[in-house]
Coordinates of C-alpha atoms and ligand atoms in Angstrom, one line a residue:
X1 CA -4.5 -37.1 7.5
X2 CA -7.1 -38.9 5.4
X3 CA -8.4 -38.2 2.0
X4 CA -12.1 -37.3 1.8
X5 CA -13.8 -40.7 1.3
X6 CA -16.1 -39.3 -1.2
X7 CA -14.1 -36.6 -3.0
X8 CA -15.9 -33.5 -4.2
X9 CA -15.7 -32.8 -7.8
X10 CA -15.4 -29.3 -9.2
X11 CA -14.8 -30.0 -12.9
X12 CA -17.3 -27.2 -13.6
X13 CA -14.7 -24.7 -12.2
X14 CA -12.1 -25.9 -14.7
X15 CA -13.9 -25.1 -17.9
X16 CA -11.3 -22.7 -19.3
X17 CA -9.5 -24.2 -22.3
X18 CA -6.1 -24.1 -20.6
X19 CA -7.2 -26.8 -18.2
X20 CA -8.2 -29.3 -20.9
X21 CA -4.8 -28.7 -22.5
X22 CA -3.1 -29.3 -19.1
X23 CA -5.3 -32.4 -18.6
X24 CA -4.2 -33.9 -22.0
X25 CA -0.6 -33.3 -21.2
X26 CA -0.9 -34.8 -17.7
X27 CA -2.3 -38.0 -19.1
X28 CA 0.1 -38.1 -22.0
X29 CA 3.0 -37.9 -19.5
X30 CA 1.3 -40.4 -17.3
X31 CA 1.9 -38.1 -14.2
X32 CA -0.5 -37.1 -11.5
X33 CA -1.0 -33.3 -11.8
X34 CA -3.0 -30.7 -9.9
X35 CA -3.9 -27.1 -10.0
X36 CA -3.0 -26.0 -6.5
X37 CA -2.7 -23.1 -4.0
X38 CA -3.8 -19.5 -4.4
X39 CA -5.4 -20.1 -7.8
X40 CA -7.8 -22.7 -6.4
X41 CA -8.5 -20.6 -3.3
X42 CA -9.4 -17.6 -5.4
X43 CA -11.5 -19.7 -7.8
X44 CA -13.8 -20.5 -4.8
X45 CA -13.7 -17.0 -3.5
X46 CA -14.6 -15.6 -6.9
X47 CA -11.5 -13.6 -7.1
X48 CA -10.4 -14.0 -10.7
X49 CA -6.7 -14.6 -11.1
X50 CA -4.3 -15.1 -14.1
X51 CA -1.6 -16.9 -12.1
X52 CA -2.1 -20.7 -12.2
X53 CA 0.1 -23.0 -10.1
X54 CA 0.4 -26.6 -11.3
X55 CA 2.1 -29.3 -9.2
X56 CA 3.1 -32.5 -10.9
X57 CA 4.2 -35.7 -9.1
X58 CA 7.3 -35.8 -11.3
X59 CA 9.2 -33.1 -13.2
X60 CA 7.6 -29.7 -13.4
X61 CA 10.1 -28.6 -16.0
X62 CA 9.2 -31.4 -18.4
X63 CA 5.5 -30.7 -18.0
X64 CA 6.1 -27.0 -18.7
X65 CA 8.1 -27.9 -21.8
X66 CA 5.3 -30.1 -23.1
X67 CA 2.7 -27.5 -22.4
X68 CA 4.7 -24.8 -24.2
X69 CA 5.2 -27.1 -27.2
X70 CA 1.5 -27.7 -27.4
X71 CA 0.7 -24.0 -27.3
X72 CA 3.1 -23.3 -30.1
X73 CA 5.0 -20.1 -30.9
X74 CA 2.9 -17.7 -28.8
X75 CA 3.8 -19.4 -25.6
X76 CA 6.9 -18.1 -23.7
X77 CA 8.7 -20.7 -21.6
X78 CA 11.2 -19.8 -18.8
X79 CA 13.0 -22.6 -16.9
X80 CA 14.5 -22.1 -13.5
X81 CA 16.7 -25.1 -13.3
X82 CA 18.0 -24.4 -9.8
X83 CA 14.6 -24.3 -8.3
X84 CA 13.2 -27.2 -10.5
X85 CA 10.4 -24.9 -11.6
X86 CA 9.3 -23.5 -15.0
X87 CA 6.8 -20.9 -16.1
X88 CA 4.8 -20.5 -19.3
X89 CA 3.3 -17.2 -20.3
X90 CA 0.5 -17.4 -22.8
X91 CA -1.7 -14.5 -23.7
X92 CA -2.6 -13.0 -20.3
X93 CA -2.0 -16.3 -18.4
X94 CA 1.1 -17.2 -16.3
X95 CA 1.3 -20.9 -15.5
X96 CA 3.9 -22.0 -13.0
X97 CA 5.0 -25.7 -12.9
X98 CA 6.7 -27.3 -10.1
X99 CA 7.4 -30.9 -9.1
X100 CA 5.7 -32.1 -5.9
X101 CA 8.3 -31.6 -3.1
X102 CA 9.0 -32.2 0.5
X103 CA 10.8 -29.4 2.4
X104 CA 12.8 -29.4 5.6
X105 CA 14.1 -26.3 7.2
X106 CA 17.2 -25.2 9.2
X107 CA 16.8 -22.6 11.9
X108 CA 18.8 -19.8 10.5
X109 CA 17.4 -19.4 7.0
X110 CA 14.1 -19.5 5.2
X111 CA 15.7 -21.5 2.4
X112 CA 14.7 -25.1 2.9
X113 CA 16.3 -28.4 1.9
X114 CA 14.1 -29.6 -0.9
X115 CA 13.5 -33.2 -2.0
X116 CA 11.0 -34.8 -4.5
X117 CA 7.8 -35.8 -2.8
X118 CA 4.2 -36.7 -3.1
X119 CA 1.2 -34.5 -3.4
X120 CA 0.7 -34.9 0.3
X121 CA 4.2 -33.7 1.1
X122 CA 3.6 -30.8 -1.2
X123 CA 0.4 -29.8 0.6
X124 CA 2.1 -30.2 4.0
X125 CA 4.6 -27.4 3.1
X126 CA 1.8 -24.9 2.2
X127 CA 1.2 -22.1 4.6
X128 CA -2.5 -22.2 5.3
X129 CA -5.3 -24.7 4.9
X130 CA -7.1 -22.5 2.3
X131 CA -3.8 -22.3 0.3
X132 CA -3.3 -26.1 0.2
X133 CA -6.4 -27.0 -1.9
X134 CA -5.7 -29.0 -5.1
X135 CA -7.9 -29.9 -8.0
X136 CA -6.8 -32.9 -10.0
X137 CA -6.1 -32.5 -13.8
X138 CA -5.8 -36.1 -14.9
X139 CA -8.8 -37.2 -16.9
X140 CA -10.1 -40.0 -14.7
X141 CA -10.2 -37.7 -11.7
X142 CA -10.6 -34.3 -13.5
X143 CA -11.8 -31.6 -11.1
X144 CA -11.5 -33.8 -8.0
X145 CA -10.7 -31.8 -4.9
X146 CA -7.9 -32.9 -2.6
X147 CA -8.3 -31.0 0.7
X148 CA -6.5 -32.9 3.5
X149 CA -6.8 -30.1 6.1
X150 CA -10.3 -28.9 5.8
X151 CA -9.5 -25.9 3.8
X152 CA -13.0 -25.7 2.2
X153 CA -14.6 -25.6 5.7
X154 CA -12.1 -22.9 6.8
X155 CA -13.0 -21.0 3.7
X156 CA -16.7 -21.1 4.6
X157 CA -16.0 -20.0 8.1
X158 CA -13.5 -17.3 7.0
X159 CA -10.6 -18.9 8.9
X160 CA -6.9 -18.6 8.4
X161 CA -5.2 -21.7 9.9
X162 CA -1.9 -23.5 9.3
X163 CA -2.2 -27.1 8.1
X164 CA 0.4 -28.4 10.6
X165 CA 1.6 -27.3 14.0
X166 CA 1.6 -23.5 13.6
X167 CA 4.8 -23.1 15.6
X168 CA 6.7 -25.2 13.1
X169 CA 5.0 -23.6 10.1
X170 CA 5.9 -20.1 11.3
X171 CA 9.3 -20.9 12.6
X172 CA 10.2 -22.6 9.3
X173 CA 9.3 -19.6 7.3
X174 CA 8.4 -16.5 9.3
X175 CA 7.2 -14.7 6.3
X176 CA 4.1 -16.8 6.7
X177 CA 3.2 -14.7 9.7
X178 CA 2.9 -11.6 7.5
X179 CA 1.1 -13.6 4.9
X180 CA -1.5 -14.8 7.4
X181 CA -2.2 -11.3 8.6
X182 CA -2.3 -10.1 5.0
X183 CA -4.8 -12.8 4.0
X184 CA -7.0 -11.9 7.0
X185 CA -6.9 -8.2 5.9
X186 CA -7.2 -8.9 2.2
X187 CA -10.0 -11.5 2.3
X188 CA -11.8 -10.3 5.4
X189 CA -10.9 -13.6 7.3
X190 CA -10.1 -14.3 10.9
X191 CA -6.9 -15.8 12.3
X192 CA -7.7 -19.0 14.1
X193 CA -6.7 -18.7 17.8
X194 CA -3.9 -21.3 17.7
X195 CA -2.5 -19.7 14.6
X196 CA -2.7 -16.2 16.2
X197 CA -1.0 -17.4 19.4
X198 CA 1.8 -19.0 17.4
X199 CA 2.5 -15.7 15.7
X200 CA 2.8 -14.1 19.1
X201 CA 5.3 -16.7 20.1
X202 CA 7.3 -16.7 16.9
X203 CA 7.2 -13.0 16.2
X204 CA 11.0 -12.4 16.8
X205 CA 11.7 -14.8 13.9
X206 CA 10.6 -12.1 11.5
X207 CA 14.1 -10.7 11.8
X208 CA 15.4 -13.3 9.2
X209 CA 12.9 -12.0 6.6
X210 CA 14.1 -9.4 4.0
X211 CA 12.6 -6.0 4.0
X212 CA 11.5 -6.4 0.4
X213 CA 9.3 -9.3 1.3
X214 CA 7.9 -7.6 4.3
X215 CA 7.0 -4.5 2.4
X216 CA 5.3 -6.6 -0.3
X217 CA 2.9 -8.0 2.3
X218 CA 2.5 -4.6 4.0
X219 CA 1.5 -3.0 0.7
X220 CA -1.1 -5.8 0.2
X221 CA -2.5 -5.0 3.6
X222 CA -2.5 -1.3 2.6
X223 CA -4.5 -2.2 -0.6
X224 CA -7.1 -4.2 1.2
X225 CA -10.6 -2.9 1.7
X226 CA -10.0 -2.2 5.4
X227 CA -6.3 -2.0 6.0
X228 CA -7.0 -1.4 9.8
X229 CA -7.8 -5.2 10.0
X230 CA -4.2 -6.0 9.1
X231 CA -2.6 -3.2 11.3
X232 CA -4.7 -4.3 14.3
X233 CA -3.4 -7.8 13.9
X234 CA 0.1 -6.7 13.5
X235 CA -0.3 -4.8 16.7
X236 CA -2.0 -7.5 18.7
X237 CA 0.4 -10.2 17.7
X238 CA 3.4 -8.0 18.6
X239 CA 4.8 -7.9 15.1
X240 CA 4.2 -4.1 14.7
X241 CA 7.1 -2.7 16.7
X242 CA 9.4 -5.2 15.0
X243 CA 8.6 -4.3 11.5
X244 CA 7.4 -0.6 11.9
X245 CA 8.6 1.0 15.2
X246 CA 7.6 4.5 14.1
X247 CA 4.0 3.4 13.7
X248 CA 4.0 1.4 16.9
X249 CA 5.2 4.6 18.7
X250 CA 1.8 6.2 17.9
X251 CA 0.1 3.8 20.3
X252 CA -1.3 4.7 23.6
X253 CA -2.7 7.7 25.5
X254 CA -1.4 9.7 28.3
X255 CA -3.3 11.8 30.9
X256 CA -2.0 14.7 32.9
X257 CA -4.1 16.9 35.2
X258 CA -7.1 15.0 33.9
X259 CA -6.3 16.0 30.4
X260 CA -5.8 13.1 27.9
X261 CA -5.0 12.9 24.2
X262 CA -6.3 10.5 21.7
X263 CA -4.6 7.2 20.7
X264 CA -2.9 8.3 17.6
X265 CA -2.4 4.7 16.3
X266 CA -6.2 4.0 16.4
X267 CA -6.8 7.4 14.9
X268 CA -4.3 6.8 12.1
X269 CA -5.7 3.4 11.0
X270 CA -9.2 4.8 11.1
X271 CA -8.0 7.6 8.7
X272 CA -6.4 5.0 6.4
X273 CA -9.7 3.0 6.3
X274 CA -11.6 6.2 5.5
X275 CA -9.2 7.1 2.7
X276 CA -9.5 3.5 1.4
X277 CA -13.2 4.0 1.1
X278 CA -12.7 6.7 -1.5
X279 CA -9.4 5.9 -3.2
X280 CA -7.4 2.9 -4.4
X281 CA -4.2 5.0 -4.6
X282 CA -1.6 3.1 -2.6
X283 CA 0.5 6.3 -2.0
X284 CA -2.5 8.3 -0.8
X285 CA -3.1 5.5 1.7
X286 CA 0.6 5.7 2.7
X287 CA 0.2 9.4 3.3
X288 CA -2.8 8.6 5.5
X289 CA -0.7 6.0 7.4
X290 CA 2.1 8.5 8.0
X291 CA 0.1 11.8 8.4
X292 CA 0.7 11.9 12.2
X293 CA 3.9 10.0 12.3
X294 CA 5.7 13.1 13.7
X295 CA 3.4 13.2 16.7
X296 CA 5.4 11.2 19.3
X297 CA 8.4 13.3 18.7
X298 CA 6.6 16.6 19.0
X299 CA 4.3 15.8 21.9
X300 CA 4.3 18.3 24.8
X301 CA 2.1 19.0 27.7
X302 CA 1.4 22.6 28.6
X303 CA -0.6 23.7 31.6
X304 CA -2.4 26.3 29.6
X305 CA -2.8 24.6 26.2
X306 CA -3.0 20.9 27.2
X307 CA -1.4 18.4 24.8
X308 CA 0.3 20.0 21.8
X309 CA 2.0 18.4 18.7
X310 CA 3.5 21.6 17.2
X311 CA 5.0 21.2 13.8
X312 CA 4.2 17.4 13.8
X313 CA 3.4 17.7 10.1
X314 CA 6.7 19.2 9.3
X315 CA 8.7 16.8 11.6
X316 CA 6.7 13.9 10.1
X317 CA 7.5 14.9 6.5
X318 CA 11.1 15.0 7.5
X319 CA 11.0 11.4 8.9
X320 CA 9.6 10.0 5.6
X321 CA 12.8 9.5 3.6
X322 CA 14.3 7.6 6.5
X323 CA 11.3 5.4 6.8
X324 CA 11.1 4.8 3.1
X325 CA 14.7 3.9 3.0
X326 CA 14.7 1.3 5.8
X327 CA 11.4 -0.1 4.5
X328 CA 12.7 -0.4 1.0
X329 CA 9.9 1.8 -0.4
X330 CA 10.7 3.7 -3.5
X331 CA 12.8 6.9 -3.0
X332 CA 11.2 8.7 -5.9
X333 CA 8.3 11.0 -6.8
X334 CA 6.0 8.7 -4.8
X335 CA 8.0 9.5 -1.7
X336 CA 7.9 13.2 -2.5
X337 CA 4.2 13.0 -2.9
X338 CA 3.7 11.3 0.5
X339 CA 6.0 14.0 2.1
X340 CA 4.0 16.8 0.5
X341 CA 0.7 15.4 1.7
X342 CA 2.0 14.8 5.2
X343 CA 3.4 18.3 5.3
X344 CA 0.2 19.9 4.1
X345 CA -2.3 17.6 5.8
X346 CA -3.6 20.2 8.3
X347 CA -3.7 23.2 6.0
X348 CA -7.3 22.8 4.7
X349 CA -8.6 22.4 8.3
X350 CA -6.6 25.3 9.6
X351 CA -7.9 27.3 6.7
X352 CA -11.5 26.4 7.5
X353 CA -11.1 27.5 11.1
X354 CA -10.3 31.0 10.2
X355 CA -12.0 33.4 7.9
X356 CA -11.4 31.8 4.5
X357 CA -9.5 34.4 2.5
X358 CA -8.9 34.1 -1.3
X359 CA -5.2 34.6 -0.6
X360 CA -5.0 31.6 1.7
X361 CA -6.8 29.4 -0.7
X362 CA -4.6 30.5 -3.6
X363 CA -1.5 29.7 -1.5
X364 CA -2.8 26.3 -0.7
X365 CA -3.6 25.6 -4.3
X366 CA -0.1 26.8 -5.3
X367 CA 1.6 24.5 -2.8
X368 CA -0.6 21.4 -3.4
X369 CA -0.7 21.8 -7.2
X370 CA -2.3 18.8 -8.8
X371 CA -2.4 16.9 -5.6
X372 CA -5.0 19.2 -4.1
X373 CA -7.8 16.7 -4.6
X374 CA -5.9 13.9 -2.8
X375 CA -5.0 16.4 0.0
X376 CA -8.7 17.1 0.4
X377 CA -9.5 13.4 0.6
X378 CA -6.9 12.9 3.3
X379 CA -7.9 16.0 5.2
X380 CA -11.6 15.0 5.1
X381 CA -10.7 11.5 6.4
X382 CA -8.7 13.1 9.2
X383 CA -11.8 14.5 10.8
X384 CA -12.6 11.7 13.2
X385 CA -13.5 13.4 16.5
X386 CA -15.9 11.6 18.7
X387 CA -17.7 15.0 19.2
X388 CA -20.4 14.9 16.5
X389 CA -21.0 18.7 16.8
X390 CA -17.4 19.3 16.1
X391 CA -17.3 16.9 13.2
X392 CA -20.4 18.6 11.7
X393 CA -18.9 22.1 12.0
X394 CA -15.7 20.9 10.4
X395 CA -17.6 19.3 7.5
X396 CA -19.6 22.5 6.9
X397 CA -16.5 24.7 6.9
X398 CA -14.8 22.2 4.7
X399 CA -17.6 22.5 2.1
X400 CA -16.8 26.2 2.0
X401 CA -13.1 25.5 1.5
X402 CA -14.0 23.1 -1.3
X403 CA -16.2 25.6 -3.1
X404 CA -13.7 28.4 -2.7
X405 CA -10.9 26.1 -4.1
X406 CA -13.1 25.5 -7.1
X407 CA -14.0 29.1 -7.7
X408 CA -10.5 30.4 -7.3
X409 CA -9.0 27.6 -9.5
X410 CA -11.5 28.5 -12.3
X411 CA -10.6 32.2 -12.0
X412 CA -6.9 32.1 -11.4
X413 CA -5.7 28.7 -12.5
X414 CA -3.1 28.4 -9.7
X415 CA -3.0 24.6 -9.6
X416 CA -0.4 24.4 -12.4
X417 CA 1.1 27.8 -11.5
X418 CA 3.8 28.9 -13.9
X419 CA 4.9 32.5 -13.1
X420 CA 4.1 34.7 -16.1
X421 CA 7.5 36.2 -15.9
X422 CA 10.6 33.9 -15.6
X423 CA 14.1 34.5 -14.2
X424 CA 15.5 34.9 -17.8
X425 CA 13.2 37.7 -18.6
X426 CA 14.0 39.5 -15.3
X427 CA 17.8 39.2 -16.0
X428 CA 17.4 40.5 -19.5
X429 CA 15.2 43.4 -18.6
X430 CA 17.4 44.7 -15.9
X431 CA 20.7 43.5 -17.3
X432 CA 21.3 41.4 -14.1
X433 CA 23.5 38.4 -13.6
X434 CA 21.9 35.4 -11.8
X435 CA 21.6 36.7 -8.3
X436 CA 19.5 37.1 -5.1
X437 CA 17.9 40.2 -6.7
X438 CA 16.5 38.1 -9.5
X439 CA 15.1 35.6 -7.0
X440 CA 13.6 38.4 -4.8
X441 CA 11.8 39.9 -7.8
X442 CA 10.5 36.6 -8.9
X443 CA 9.2 35.9 -5.4
X444 CA 7.6 39.3 -5.2
X445 CA 5.7 38.7 -8.4
X446 CA 4.5 35.2 -7.2
X447 CA 3.4 36.6 -3.9
X448 CA 1.5 39.5 -5.6
X449 CA -0.4 37.0 -7.7
X450 CA -1.1 34.6 -4.8
X451 CA -2.2 37.5 -2.6
X452 CA -4.5 38.8 -5.3
X453 CA -2.7 42.1 -5.7
X454 CA -2.4 41.5 -9.4
X455 CA -4.1 38.9 -11.7
X456 CA -2.2 35.9 -13.0
X457 CA -1.4 37.6 -16.4
X458 CA 1.6 38.7 -18.2
X459 CA 0.9 42.4 -18.7
X460 CA 0.0 43.0 -15.1
X461 CA 3.0 41.0 -13.9
X462 CA 5.3 43.0 -16.2
X463 CA 4.0 46.3 -14.9
X464 CA 4.3 45.1 -11.3
X465 CA 7.8 43.9 -11.9
X466 CA 8.9 47.3 -13.2
X467 CA 7.3 49.1 -10.3
X468 CA 8.7 46.7 -7.8
X469 CA 12.2 46.9 -9.3
X470 CA 12.1 50.7 -9.1
X471 CA 11.2 50.5 -5.4
X472 CA 14.0 48.0 -4.8
X473 CA 16.4 50.2 -6.6
X474 CA 17.2 47.5 -9.1
X475 CA 18.9 48.3 -12.4
X476 CA 17.4 50.3 -15.3
X477 CA 15.3 48.5 -17.9
X478 CA 17.1 47.9 -21.1
X479 CA 16.8 50.6 -23.7
X480 CA 15.9 53.4 -21.2
X481 CA 18.2 56.4 -20.7
X482 CA 19.1 57.9 -17.4
Ligands
LIG501 P1 -1.0 -13.9 -3.8 O1 -0.8 -14.4 -5.2 O2 -2.3 -13.0 -3.6 O3 0.2 -13.2 -3.3 P2 -0.9 -16.6 -3.1 O4 -1.3 -17.4 -1.9 O5 -1.4 -17.0 -4.4 O6 -1.3 -15.1 -2.8 P3 1.7 -17.0 -4.2 O7 3.0 -16.3 -3.8 O8 1.1 -16.7 -5.5 O9 0.6 -16.5 -3.0 O10 1.9 -18.5 -3.9 C1 1.0 -19.5 -4.4 C2 0.9 -20.6 -3.4 O11 2.2 -21.1 -3.0 C3 0.2 -20.2 -2.1 O12 -1.2 -20.2 -2.2 C4 0.7 -21.3 -1.1 O13 0.1 -22.5 -1.3 C5 2.1 -21.4 -1.6 N1 3.0 -20.5 -0.9 C6 3.5 -19.3 -1.3 N2 4.3 -18.7 -0.4 C7 4.4 -19.6 0.6 C8 5.1 -19.7 1.9 N3 5.9 -18.7 2.2 N4 5.0 -20.8 2.6 C9 4.2 -21.8 2.3 N5 3.5 -21.8 1.1 C10 3.6 -20.8 0.3
LIG502 MG1 -0.8 -16.2 -6.3

């Protein structure tokens, strides 16, 4: 490992005031200091970032203290003594300080033994060449690039590569395998062959990584421009079944009597990419990833019908709480949203195959509520048949569904449907205790509105309720005589 004989200088990249302050402090302390890692990488990739990592050959904590003093009362300092690191928040910046360190690993944990070290030691412990770049802060070398592993070249060639032997890098900290795939997906880079093969060999080591860290990386893959890049790499390296068996189960095709079905994994990641083209919503992307998750469990072959996946939407929606729980995804309204979209994902298509009645459109609007637009995005992305004629026909029918949804929503405002008559009013009118009868009447009013028998208005609903109650032989309205 040799230093570039004629170091490149990038002082033009460090023009923000924060770097001249850091430079002053580095010289006042008389310590070699560098901006390093992701911040430098992103500087060259034109991905603006507010998280700056500084490594000092000496005490990171002392440098952070000096920096915070210089900035005055608007700076907020946090010291993590146990880790030998400190962070200063100032305006929208977060500057992290750490002393240069050398790390050695034991087999059973990703927590290394840490000792003070040189810049070179510190760069050796970094995960990828593009993440090991350092720019010097000291005045006499301000902006000088230290790039011992050819990170700049890899950046130009869009390569993810470990600085040292990839088997050691990945075995030391298996999270790096996820990070590598995430960077490939996020930055549109390629895994260098040796790096790729080392992930294949070390994949089982992922078992020592916590679910929380894995899901952080998975979410970053999900948020990248083309999430399929990450999922294909997870599959090809063999990590997929280890971190997400339900998704891996979608893989493959089967043929009976010359009748095959599509590979649902390939289909799924295509759908995720298509959703990603129109929406940044992480949870809509999750809904796309999980929309067919129930297919392996519902797959049947029937001589007459061919391959069927009856109720896969329903079965899939039921699998979601379990998946969210193991994966440490939030068990809140986000999960409910994903469940709802998975459950409803075929409805607009089914609707478009039949004669599109107002009543069916109203019911869909009622069930999807405010998520109707997201559902339509998902459903549109789900149309991926290789048969262009079929795709064209679906798209045309879909246009009709869209128009009808718009018309009916304008007319009937079903999206935020609140029944014009509530349970309380039913109980008071007929002098009923809370009971099935109250629920039945409520449901009858709702159905009448959704089926277009009555408009979504109070007077009509009231009249319908009185008539329906009479038919059902329910109580006498208050104030009437027998
Ligand atoms: P992002 O901020 O987008 O998650 P990053 O590469 O900046 O990506 P950080 O967690 O901010 O990731 O880490 C900053 C730097 O610390 C990295 O660029 C890398 O040099 C180093 N680093 C982080 N995690 C690891 C790891 N698990 N193994 C080795 N080096 C790491
Ligand atoms: Mg970062």
